[in-house]
Short mmCIF file of C-alpha atoms and ligand atoms in Angstrom, two decimals:
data_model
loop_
_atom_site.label_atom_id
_atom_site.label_comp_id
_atom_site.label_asym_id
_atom_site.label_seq_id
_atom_site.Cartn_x
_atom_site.Cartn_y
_atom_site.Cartn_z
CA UNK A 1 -21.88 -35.04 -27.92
CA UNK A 2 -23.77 -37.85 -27.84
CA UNK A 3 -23.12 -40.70 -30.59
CA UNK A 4 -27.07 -40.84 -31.39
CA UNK A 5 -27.31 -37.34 -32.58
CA UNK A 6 -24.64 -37.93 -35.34
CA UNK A 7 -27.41 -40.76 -37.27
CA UNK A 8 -29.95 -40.77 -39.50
CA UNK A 9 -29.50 -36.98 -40.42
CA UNK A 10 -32.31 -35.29 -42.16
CA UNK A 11 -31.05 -32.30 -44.88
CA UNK A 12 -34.29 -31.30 -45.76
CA UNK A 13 -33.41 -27.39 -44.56
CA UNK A 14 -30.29 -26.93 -46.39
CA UNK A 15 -32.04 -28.51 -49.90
CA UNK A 16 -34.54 -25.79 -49.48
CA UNK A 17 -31.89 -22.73 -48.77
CA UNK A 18 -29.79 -24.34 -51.41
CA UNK A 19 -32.35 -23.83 -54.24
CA UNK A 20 -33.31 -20.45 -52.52
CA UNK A 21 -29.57 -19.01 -52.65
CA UNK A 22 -28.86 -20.74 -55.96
CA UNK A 23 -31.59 -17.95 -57.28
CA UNK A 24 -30.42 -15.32 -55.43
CA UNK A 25 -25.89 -16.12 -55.18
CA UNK A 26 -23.80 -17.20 -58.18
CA UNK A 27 -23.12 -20.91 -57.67
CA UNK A 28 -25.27 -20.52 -54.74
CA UNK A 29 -22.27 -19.57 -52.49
CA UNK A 30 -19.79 -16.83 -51.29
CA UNK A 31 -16.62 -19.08 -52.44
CA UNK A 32 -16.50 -21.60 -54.96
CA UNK A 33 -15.23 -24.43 -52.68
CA UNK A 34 -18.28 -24.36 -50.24
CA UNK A 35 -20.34 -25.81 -53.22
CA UNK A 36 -19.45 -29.49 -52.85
CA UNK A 37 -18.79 -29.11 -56.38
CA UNK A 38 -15.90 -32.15 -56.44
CA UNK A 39 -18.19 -33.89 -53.73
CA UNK A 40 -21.76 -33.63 -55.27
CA UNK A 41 -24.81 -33.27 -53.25
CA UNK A 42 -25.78 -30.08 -51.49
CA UNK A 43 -23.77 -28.03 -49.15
CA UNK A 44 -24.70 -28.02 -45.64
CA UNK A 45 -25.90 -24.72 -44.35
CA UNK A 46 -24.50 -23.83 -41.50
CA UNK A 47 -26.38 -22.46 -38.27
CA UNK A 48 -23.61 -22.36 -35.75
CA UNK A 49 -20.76 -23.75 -34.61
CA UNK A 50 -19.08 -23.82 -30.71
CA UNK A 51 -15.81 -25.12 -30.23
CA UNK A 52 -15.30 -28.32 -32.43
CA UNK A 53 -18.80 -28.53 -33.49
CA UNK A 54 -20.91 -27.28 -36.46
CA UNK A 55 -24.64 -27.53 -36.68
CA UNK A 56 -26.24 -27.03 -39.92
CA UNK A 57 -29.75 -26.04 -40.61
CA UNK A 58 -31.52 -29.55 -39.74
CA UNK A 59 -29.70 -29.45 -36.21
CA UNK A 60 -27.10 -31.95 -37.20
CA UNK A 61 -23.63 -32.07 -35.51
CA UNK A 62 -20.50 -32.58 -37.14
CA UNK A 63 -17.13 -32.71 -36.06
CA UNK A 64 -15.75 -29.72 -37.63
CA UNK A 65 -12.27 -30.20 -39.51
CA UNK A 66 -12.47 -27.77 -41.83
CA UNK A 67 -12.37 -24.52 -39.29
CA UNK A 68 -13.05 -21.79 -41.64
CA UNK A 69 -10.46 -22.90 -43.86
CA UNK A 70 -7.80 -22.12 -40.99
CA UNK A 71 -8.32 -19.34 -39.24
CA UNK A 72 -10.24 -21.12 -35.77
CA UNK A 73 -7.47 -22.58 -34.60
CA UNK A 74 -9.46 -22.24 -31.19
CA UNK A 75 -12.27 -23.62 -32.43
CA UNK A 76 -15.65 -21.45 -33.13
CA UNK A 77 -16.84 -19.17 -30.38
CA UNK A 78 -14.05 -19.02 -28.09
CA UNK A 79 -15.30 -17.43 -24.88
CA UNK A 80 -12.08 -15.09 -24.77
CA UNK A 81 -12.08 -14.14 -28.26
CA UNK A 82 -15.63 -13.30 -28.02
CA UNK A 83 -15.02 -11.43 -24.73
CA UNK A 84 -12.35 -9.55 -26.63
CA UNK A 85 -15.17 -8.47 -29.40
CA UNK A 86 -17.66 -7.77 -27.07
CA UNK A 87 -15.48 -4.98 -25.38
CA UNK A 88 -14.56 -3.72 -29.09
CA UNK A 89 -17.52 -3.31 -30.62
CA UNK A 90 -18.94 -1.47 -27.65
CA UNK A 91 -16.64 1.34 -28.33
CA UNK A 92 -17.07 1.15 -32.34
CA UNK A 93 -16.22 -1.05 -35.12
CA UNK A 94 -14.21 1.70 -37.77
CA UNK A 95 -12.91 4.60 -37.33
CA UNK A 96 -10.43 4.97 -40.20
CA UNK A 97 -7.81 6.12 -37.93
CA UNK A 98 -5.16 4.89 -36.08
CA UNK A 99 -6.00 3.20 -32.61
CA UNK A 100 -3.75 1.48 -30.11
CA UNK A 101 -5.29 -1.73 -30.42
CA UNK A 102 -3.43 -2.46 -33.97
CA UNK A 103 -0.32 -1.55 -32.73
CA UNK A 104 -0.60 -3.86 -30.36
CA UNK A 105 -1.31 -6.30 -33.43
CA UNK A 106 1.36 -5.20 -34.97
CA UNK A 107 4.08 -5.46 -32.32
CA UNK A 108 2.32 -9.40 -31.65
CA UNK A 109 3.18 -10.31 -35.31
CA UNK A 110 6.47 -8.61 -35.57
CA UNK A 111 7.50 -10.26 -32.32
CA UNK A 112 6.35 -13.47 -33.60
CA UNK A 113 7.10 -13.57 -37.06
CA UNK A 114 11.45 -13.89 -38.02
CA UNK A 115 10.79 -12.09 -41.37
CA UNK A 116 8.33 -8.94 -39.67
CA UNK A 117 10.48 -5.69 -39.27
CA UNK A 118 7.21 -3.70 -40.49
CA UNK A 119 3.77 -5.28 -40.91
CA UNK A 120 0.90 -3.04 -42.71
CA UNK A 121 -2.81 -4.67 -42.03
CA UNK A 122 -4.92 -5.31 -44.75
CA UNK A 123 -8.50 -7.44 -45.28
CA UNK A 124 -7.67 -10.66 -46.66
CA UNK A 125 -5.33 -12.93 -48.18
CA UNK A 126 -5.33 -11.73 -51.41
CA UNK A 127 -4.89 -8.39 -50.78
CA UNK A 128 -1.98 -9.17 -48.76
CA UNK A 129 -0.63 -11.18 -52.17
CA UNK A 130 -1.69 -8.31 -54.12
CA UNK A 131 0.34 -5.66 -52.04
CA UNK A 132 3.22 -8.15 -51.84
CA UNK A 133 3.88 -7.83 -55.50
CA UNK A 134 3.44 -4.50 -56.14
CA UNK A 135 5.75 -4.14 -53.18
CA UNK A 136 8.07 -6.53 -54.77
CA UNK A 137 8.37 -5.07 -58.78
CA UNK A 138 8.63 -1.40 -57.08
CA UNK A 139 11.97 -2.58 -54.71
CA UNK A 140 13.92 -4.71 -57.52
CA UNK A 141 12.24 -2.60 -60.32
CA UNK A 142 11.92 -5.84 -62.09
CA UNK A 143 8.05 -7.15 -63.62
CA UNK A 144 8.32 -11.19 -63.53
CA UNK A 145 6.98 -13.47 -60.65
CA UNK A 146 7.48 -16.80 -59.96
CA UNK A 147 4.69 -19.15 -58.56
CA UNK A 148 4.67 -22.79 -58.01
CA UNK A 149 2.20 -25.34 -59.46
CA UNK A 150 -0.96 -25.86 -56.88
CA UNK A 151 -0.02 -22.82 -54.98
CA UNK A 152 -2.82 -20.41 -54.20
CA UNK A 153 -2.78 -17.21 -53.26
CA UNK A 154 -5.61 -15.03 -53.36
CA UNK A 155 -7.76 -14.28 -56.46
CA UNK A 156 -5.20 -11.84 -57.80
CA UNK A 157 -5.33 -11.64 -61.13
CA UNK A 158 -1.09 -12.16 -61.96
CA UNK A 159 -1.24 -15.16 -59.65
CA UNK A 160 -4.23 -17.21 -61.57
CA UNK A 161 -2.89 -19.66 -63.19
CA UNK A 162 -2.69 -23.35 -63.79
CA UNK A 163 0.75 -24.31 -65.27
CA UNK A 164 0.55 -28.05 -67.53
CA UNK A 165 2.96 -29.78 -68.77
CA UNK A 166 5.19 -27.33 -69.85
CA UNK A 167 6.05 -25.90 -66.72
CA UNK A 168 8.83 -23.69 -67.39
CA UNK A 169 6.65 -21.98 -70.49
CA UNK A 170 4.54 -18.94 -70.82
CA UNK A 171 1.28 -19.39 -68.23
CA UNK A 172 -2.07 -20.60 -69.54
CA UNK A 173 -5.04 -18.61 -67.33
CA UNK A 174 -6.91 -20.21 -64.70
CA UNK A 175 -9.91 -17.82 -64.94
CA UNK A 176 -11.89 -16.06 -67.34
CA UNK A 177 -11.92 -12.53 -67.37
CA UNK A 178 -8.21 -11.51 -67.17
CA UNK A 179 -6.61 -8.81 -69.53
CA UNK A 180 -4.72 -10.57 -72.62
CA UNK A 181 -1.16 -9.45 -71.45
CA UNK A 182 -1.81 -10.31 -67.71
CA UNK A 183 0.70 -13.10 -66.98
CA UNK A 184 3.00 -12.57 -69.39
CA UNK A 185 5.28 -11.86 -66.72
CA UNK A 186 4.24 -14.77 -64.44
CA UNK A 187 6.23 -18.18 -64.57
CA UNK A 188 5.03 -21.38 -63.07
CA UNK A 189 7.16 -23.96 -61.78
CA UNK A 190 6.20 -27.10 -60.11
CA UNK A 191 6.49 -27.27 -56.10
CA UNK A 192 9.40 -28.71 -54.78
CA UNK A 193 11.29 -28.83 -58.10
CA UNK A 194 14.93 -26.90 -56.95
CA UNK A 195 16.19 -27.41 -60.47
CA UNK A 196 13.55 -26.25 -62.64
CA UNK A 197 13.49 -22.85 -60.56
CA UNK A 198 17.39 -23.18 -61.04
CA UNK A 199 16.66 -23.05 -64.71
CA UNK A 200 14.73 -20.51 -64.62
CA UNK A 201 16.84 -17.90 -62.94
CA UNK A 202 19.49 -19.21 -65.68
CA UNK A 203 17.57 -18.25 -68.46
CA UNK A 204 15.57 -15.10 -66.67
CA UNK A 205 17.25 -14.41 -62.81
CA UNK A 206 18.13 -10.92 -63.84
CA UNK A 207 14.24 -9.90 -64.79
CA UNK A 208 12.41 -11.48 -62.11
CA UNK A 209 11.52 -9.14 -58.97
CA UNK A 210 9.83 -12.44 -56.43
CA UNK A 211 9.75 -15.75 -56.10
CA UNK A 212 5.76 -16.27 -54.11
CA UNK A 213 5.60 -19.44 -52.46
CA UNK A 214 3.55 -20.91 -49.77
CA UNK A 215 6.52 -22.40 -47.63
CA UNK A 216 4.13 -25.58 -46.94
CA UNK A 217 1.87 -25.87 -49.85
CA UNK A 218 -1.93 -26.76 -48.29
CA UNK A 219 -4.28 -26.12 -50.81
CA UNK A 220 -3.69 -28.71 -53.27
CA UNK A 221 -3.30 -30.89 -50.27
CA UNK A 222 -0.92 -31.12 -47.69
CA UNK A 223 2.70 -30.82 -49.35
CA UNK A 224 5.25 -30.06 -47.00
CA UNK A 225 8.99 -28.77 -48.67
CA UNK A 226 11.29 -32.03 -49.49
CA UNK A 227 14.64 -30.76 -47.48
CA UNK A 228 16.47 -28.19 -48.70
CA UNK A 229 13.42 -26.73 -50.83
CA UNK A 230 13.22 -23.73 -48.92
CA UNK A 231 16.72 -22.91 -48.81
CA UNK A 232 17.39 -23.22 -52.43
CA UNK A 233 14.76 -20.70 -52.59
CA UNK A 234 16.60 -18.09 -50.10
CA UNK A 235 19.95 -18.99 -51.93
CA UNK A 236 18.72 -18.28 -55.62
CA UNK A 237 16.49 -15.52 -54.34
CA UNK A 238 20.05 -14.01 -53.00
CA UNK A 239 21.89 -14.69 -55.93
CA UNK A 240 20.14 -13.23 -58.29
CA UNK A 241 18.73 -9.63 -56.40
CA UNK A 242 14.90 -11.13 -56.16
CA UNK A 243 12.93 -11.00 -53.53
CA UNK A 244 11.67 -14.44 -51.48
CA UNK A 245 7.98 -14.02 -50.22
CA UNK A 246 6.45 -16.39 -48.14
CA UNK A 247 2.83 -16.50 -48.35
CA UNK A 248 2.05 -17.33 -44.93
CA UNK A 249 -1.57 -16.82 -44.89
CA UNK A 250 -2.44 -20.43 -43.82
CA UNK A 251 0.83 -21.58 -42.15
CA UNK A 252 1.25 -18.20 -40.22
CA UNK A 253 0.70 -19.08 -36.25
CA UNK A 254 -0.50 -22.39 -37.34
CA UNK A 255 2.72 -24.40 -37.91
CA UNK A 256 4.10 -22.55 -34.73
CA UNK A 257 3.98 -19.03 -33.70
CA UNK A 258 6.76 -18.01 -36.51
CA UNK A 259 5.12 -19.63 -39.08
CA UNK A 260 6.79 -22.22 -41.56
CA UNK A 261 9.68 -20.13 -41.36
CA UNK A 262 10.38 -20.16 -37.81
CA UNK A 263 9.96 -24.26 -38.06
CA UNK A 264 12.01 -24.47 -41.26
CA UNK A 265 14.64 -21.85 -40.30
CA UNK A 266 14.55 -19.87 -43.66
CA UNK A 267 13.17 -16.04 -43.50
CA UNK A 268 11.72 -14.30 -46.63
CA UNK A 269 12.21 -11.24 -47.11
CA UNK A 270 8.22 -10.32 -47.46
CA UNK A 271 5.62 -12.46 -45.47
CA UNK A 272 2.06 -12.86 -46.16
CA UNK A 273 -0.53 -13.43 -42.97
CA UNK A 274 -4.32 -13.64 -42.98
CA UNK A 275 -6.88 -16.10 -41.50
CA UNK A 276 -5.77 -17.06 -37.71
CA UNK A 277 -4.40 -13.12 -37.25
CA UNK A 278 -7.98 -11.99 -37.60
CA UNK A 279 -9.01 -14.57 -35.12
CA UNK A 280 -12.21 -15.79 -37.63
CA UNK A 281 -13.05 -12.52 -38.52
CA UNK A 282 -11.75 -10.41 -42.22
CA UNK A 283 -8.00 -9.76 -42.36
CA UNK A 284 -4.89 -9.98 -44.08
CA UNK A 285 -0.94 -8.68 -43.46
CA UNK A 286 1.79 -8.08 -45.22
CA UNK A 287 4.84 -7.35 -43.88
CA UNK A 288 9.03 -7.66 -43.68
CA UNK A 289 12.15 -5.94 -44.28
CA UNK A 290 11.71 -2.40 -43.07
CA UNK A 291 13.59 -1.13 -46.19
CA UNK A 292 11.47 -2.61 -47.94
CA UNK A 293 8.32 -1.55 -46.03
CA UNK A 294 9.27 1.68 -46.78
CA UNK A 295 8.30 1.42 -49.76
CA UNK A 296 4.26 1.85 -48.94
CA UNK A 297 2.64 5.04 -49.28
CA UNK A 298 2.60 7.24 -47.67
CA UNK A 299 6.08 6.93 -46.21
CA UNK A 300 7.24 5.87 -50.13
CA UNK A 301 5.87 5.48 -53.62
CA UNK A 302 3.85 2.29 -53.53
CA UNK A 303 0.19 2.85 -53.18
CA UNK A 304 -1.68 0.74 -51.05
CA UNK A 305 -4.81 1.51 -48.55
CA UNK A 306 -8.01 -0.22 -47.74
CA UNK A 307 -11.19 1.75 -45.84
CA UNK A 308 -11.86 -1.10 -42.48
CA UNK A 309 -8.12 -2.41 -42.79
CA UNK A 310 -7.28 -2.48 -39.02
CA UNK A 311 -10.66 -2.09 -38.12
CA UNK A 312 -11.19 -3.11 -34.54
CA UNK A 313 -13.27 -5.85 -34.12
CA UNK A 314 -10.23 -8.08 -36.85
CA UNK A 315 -8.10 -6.31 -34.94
CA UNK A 316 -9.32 -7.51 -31.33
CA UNK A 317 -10.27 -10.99 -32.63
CA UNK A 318 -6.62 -11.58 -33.63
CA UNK A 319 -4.87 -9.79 -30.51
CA UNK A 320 -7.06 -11.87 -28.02
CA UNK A 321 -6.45 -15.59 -30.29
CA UNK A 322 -2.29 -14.50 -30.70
CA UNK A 323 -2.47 -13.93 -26.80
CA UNK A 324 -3.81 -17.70 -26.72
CA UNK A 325 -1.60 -19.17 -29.13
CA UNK A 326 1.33 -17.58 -26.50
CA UNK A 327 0.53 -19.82 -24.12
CA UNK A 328 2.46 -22.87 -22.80
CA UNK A 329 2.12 -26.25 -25.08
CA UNK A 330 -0.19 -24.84 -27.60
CA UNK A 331 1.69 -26.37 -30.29
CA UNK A 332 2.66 -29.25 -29.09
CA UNK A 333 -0.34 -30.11 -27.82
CA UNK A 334 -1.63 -29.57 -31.99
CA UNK A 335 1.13 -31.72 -33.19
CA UNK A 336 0.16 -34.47 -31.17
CA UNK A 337 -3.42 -33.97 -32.32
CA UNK A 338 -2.16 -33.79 -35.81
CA UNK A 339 -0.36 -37.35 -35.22
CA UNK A 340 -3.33 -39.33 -34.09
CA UNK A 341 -5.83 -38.25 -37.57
CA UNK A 342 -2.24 -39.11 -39.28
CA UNK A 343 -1.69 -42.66 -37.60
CA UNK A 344 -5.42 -43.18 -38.08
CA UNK A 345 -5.77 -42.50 -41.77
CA UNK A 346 -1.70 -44.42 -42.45
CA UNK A 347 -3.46 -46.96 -39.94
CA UNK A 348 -7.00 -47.33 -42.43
CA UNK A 349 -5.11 -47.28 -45.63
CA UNK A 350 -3.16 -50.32 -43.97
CA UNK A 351 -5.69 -51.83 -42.43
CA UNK A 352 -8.15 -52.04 -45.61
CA UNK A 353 -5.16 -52.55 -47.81
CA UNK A 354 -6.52 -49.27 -50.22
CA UNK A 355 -3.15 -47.33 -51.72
CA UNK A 356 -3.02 -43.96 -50.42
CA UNK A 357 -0.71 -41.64 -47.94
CA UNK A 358 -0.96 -39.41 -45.86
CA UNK A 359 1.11 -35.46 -45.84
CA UNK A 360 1.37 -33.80 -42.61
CA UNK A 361 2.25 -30.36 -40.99
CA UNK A 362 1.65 -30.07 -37.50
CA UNK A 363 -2.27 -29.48 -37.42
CA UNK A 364 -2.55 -29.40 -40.81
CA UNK A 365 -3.00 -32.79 -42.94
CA UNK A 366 -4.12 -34.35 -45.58
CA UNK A 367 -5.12 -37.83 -47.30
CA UNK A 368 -4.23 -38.50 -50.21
CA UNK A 369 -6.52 -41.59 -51.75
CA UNK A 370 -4.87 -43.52 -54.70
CA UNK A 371 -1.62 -42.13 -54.20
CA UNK A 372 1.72 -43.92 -53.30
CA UNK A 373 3.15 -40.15 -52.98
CA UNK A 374 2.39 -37.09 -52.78
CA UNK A 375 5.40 -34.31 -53.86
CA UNK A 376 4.23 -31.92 -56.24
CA UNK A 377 0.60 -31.49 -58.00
CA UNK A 378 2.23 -33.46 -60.17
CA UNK A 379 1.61 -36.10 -58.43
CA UNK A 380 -2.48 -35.63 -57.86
CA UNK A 381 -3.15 -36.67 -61.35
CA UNK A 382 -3.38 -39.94 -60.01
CA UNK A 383 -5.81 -39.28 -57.19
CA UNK A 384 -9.00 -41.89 -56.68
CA UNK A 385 -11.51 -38.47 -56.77
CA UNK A 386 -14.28 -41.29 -56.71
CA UNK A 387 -13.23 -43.21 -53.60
CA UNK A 388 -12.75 -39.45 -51.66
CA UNK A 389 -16.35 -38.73 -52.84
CA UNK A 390 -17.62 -41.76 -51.09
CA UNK A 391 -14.77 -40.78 -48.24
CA UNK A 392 -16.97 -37.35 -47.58
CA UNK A 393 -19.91 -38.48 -48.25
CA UNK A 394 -19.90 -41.32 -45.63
CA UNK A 395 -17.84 -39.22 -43.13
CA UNK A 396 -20.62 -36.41 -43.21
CA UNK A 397 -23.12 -39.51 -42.24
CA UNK A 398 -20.84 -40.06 -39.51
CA UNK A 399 -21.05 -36.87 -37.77
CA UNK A 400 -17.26 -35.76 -39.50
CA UNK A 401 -17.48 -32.52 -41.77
CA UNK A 402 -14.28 -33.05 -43.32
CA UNK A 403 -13.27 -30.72 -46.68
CA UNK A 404 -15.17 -31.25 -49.47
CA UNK A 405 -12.61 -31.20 -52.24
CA UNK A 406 -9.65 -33.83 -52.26
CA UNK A 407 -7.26 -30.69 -52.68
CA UNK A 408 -7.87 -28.79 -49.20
CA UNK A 409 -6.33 -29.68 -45.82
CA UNK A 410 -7.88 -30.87 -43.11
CA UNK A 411 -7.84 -28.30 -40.05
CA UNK A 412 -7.49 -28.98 -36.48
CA UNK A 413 -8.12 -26.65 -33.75
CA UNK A 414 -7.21 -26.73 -29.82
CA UNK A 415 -10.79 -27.76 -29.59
CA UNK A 416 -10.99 -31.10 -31.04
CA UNK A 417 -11.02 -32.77 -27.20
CA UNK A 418 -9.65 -36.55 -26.91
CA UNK A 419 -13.64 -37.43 -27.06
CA UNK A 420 -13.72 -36.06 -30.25
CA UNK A 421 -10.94 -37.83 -31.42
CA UNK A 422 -11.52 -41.00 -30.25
CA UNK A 423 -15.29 -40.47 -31.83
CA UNK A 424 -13.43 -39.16 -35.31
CA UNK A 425 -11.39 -42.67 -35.31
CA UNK A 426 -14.61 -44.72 -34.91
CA UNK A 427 -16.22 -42.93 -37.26
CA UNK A 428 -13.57 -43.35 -40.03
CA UNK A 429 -12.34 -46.97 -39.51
CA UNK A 430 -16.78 -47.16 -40.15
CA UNK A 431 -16.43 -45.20 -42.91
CA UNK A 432 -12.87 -47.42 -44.60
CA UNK A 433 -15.24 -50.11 -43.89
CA UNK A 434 -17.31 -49.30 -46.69
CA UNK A 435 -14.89 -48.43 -49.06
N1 LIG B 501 -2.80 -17.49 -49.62
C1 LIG B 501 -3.06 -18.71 -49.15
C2 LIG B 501 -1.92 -19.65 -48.87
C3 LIG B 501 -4.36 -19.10 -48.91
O1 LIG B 501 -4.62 -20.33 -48.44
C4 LIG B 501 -5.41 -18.19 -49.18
C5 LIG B 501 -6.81 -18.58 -48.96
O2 LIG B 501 -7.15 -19.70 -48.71
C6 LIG B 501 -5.08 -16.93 -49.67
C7 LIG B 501 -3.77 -16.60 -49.87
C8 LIG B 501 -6.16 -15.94 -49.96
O3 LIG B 501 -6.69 -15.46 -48.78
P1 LIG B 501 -8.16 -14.81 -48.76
O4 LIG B 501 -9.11 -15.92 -49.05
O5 LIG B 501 -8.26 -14.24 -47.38
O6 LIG B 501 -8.17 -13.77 -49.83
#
């Protein structure tokens, strides 16, 4: 790409569709954080993307490092993954039978994943978290959950909420809209916080059926587990007869092929997948201990189904990127990637002498402006929201579509070539400049 296209960029074509699909689209968009709503402005409106790149609706180029929100790990429009759909969707897109093809999905995760005895194939995320708990009360025959402050995991309604202060209390709703009695069996702790969940289980271990944690927090930010996290998790889990899920849906085949919990050496006893197992296009999983498996109709009493889950285009997106991600280096060669954006922002922050840090986990990272540390959400309260704004806003000058909210990670793919690199660190030391 050539430096001289990333100037001077004219956004006349997404103002128009912006006012067009703010009549037509609540908010304007599919998913509230495409709105630039932390960021201001209007959102770009994307045209295409191919490999690293994203063009919006002006022609602009942009470095992309938000990938979907994780699941083009190969970057957009990989020629093999597209070869893969091409030969699917000759044959048919749904059949709402069984076909080989998700099998062959199937035995991928299960090979890949510690925790997968069983895996069942659903459509997103959050029907994977939805499953998970119902899956979850039905085996320990138990109603609480456990969640942990800045963890999301789907839009399910038990799994809403914003804990304050008063973490070990009664849940206060993140959303309108959700029955009165809805999370009176939800408890919110804050991430990484061994002895408040200890507490907990003290006071309530013998009534709660899960413990649902994203192993490596990313969407309040980057927050990896402090050491020994994880394990307390498994051990009071054990203890007390609950149930450990890891929701996986971002960290599955993106940390390595196992997940977090092949690099952390802990395994849950349900996993969550979605986003990079669909290879960019609509799935979710959920899957672990075959006892507990079992459980799903129709082999037991839990009812769960879904009219395209395992449809065969997901399905042939995600065999032909797992195939991919098998290959030699993959993930070393996305750790090393993930070092350079983290030795470039640790390097800015230095160099410019503005407070911040930086949270890493393997190709997944995040800055964290104003902050000394960055442990627990907690910890965010501090953030400098203004300086991020003027972060994005001067990045997206520079040819760098980076997320627009100072609570998302930053994505890489096996795309981003040492060009773009090298272009991404000129554009940002530009961009410090002006902070
Ligand atoms: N769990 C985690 C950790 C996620 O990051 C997300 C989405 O970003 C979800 C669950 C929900 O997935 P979906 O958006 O596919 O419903």
């Amino acid at each position: 790409m050539k430096t001289s296209t990333l100037s001077k960029r004219s956004h006349t074509k997404s103002e128009s569709l912006w006012e067009k699909a703010k009549r037509l689209i609540p908010g304007g968009v599919n998913s509230p954080v495409r709105s630039f709503k932390e960021v201001g402005g209007v959102p770009l409106f994307v045209e295409k993307g191919f490999g690293s790149k994203l063009y919006d609706a002006d022609g602009n180029a942009y470095i992309d490092y938000v990938m979907g929100w994780g699941p083009l790990i190969l970057g957009h429009a990989n020629p093999e993954v597209i070869e893969a759909l091409h030969k699917a969707f000759l044959k048919g897109s749904a059949f709402g039978a069984p076909t080989q093809q998700e099998v062959e999905l199937a035995r991928l995760l299960c090979e890949a994943v510690p925790s997968l005895e069983k895996v069942r194939l659903v459509n997103s995320g959050t029907e994977a978290a939805m499953t998970a708990l119902r899956l979850a009360r039905a085996c320990t025959k138990r109603e609480k959950v456990l969640k942990f402050q800045g963890c999301y995991h789907g839009h399910v309604d038990q799994m809403l909420v914003e804990a304050g202060s008063g973490a070990l209390t009664h849940s206060v709703p993140d959303s309108a809209g959700l029955p009165s009695g809805t999370l009176e069996t939800t408890r919110v702790v804050p991430y990484n916080d061994l002895s408040k969940v200890k507490a907990l289980f003290e006071k309530e271990g013998e009534t709660i059926a899960c413990i649902m944690v994203e192993p490596v927090a990313a969407n309040m930010g980057v927050i990896p587990p402090k050491p020994g996290f994880l394990e307390g998790l498994r051990d009071i889990t054990k203890a007390y007869g609950s149930l450990l899920i890891f929701d996986e849906v971002l960290t599955g085949f993106r940390l390595s092929k196992g997940g977090a919990q092949e690099k952390y050496g802990i395994t849950s006893d349900l996993t969550m997948l979605g986003k990079i197992i669909g290879g960019g296009l609509p799935i979710g999983a959920v899957g672990g201990r075959s006892d507990i498996m079992a459980l799903l109709s129709p082999e037991g009493p839990v009812y769960q189904a879904g009219t395209l889950s395992g449809n065969s285009l997901s399905v042939a997106a995600g065999v032909a990127t797992l195939n991919i991600l098998s290959r030699k280096n993959v993930y070393e060669t996305l750790e090393a990637k993930g070092i350079f954006l983290e030795n470039l922002f640790k390097g800015e922050f230095k160099r410019k002498g503005i407070p911040g840090c930086v949270n890493r986990a393997g190709s997944l990272l995040s800055p964290f402006f104003g902050l000394g540390k960055a442990e627990c959400f907690q910890n965010l309260k501090a953030m400098d929201k203004e300086m991020h704004k003027t972060f994005f806003h001067g990045s997206l000058e520079e040819g760098l579509y980076f997320p627009p909210s100072p609570f998302e990670a930053f994505f890489l793919s096996l795309s981003h070539s040492e060009e773009d690199l090298a272009r991404t660190g000129e554009g940002v030391r530009k961009v410090f400049d002006t902070l």
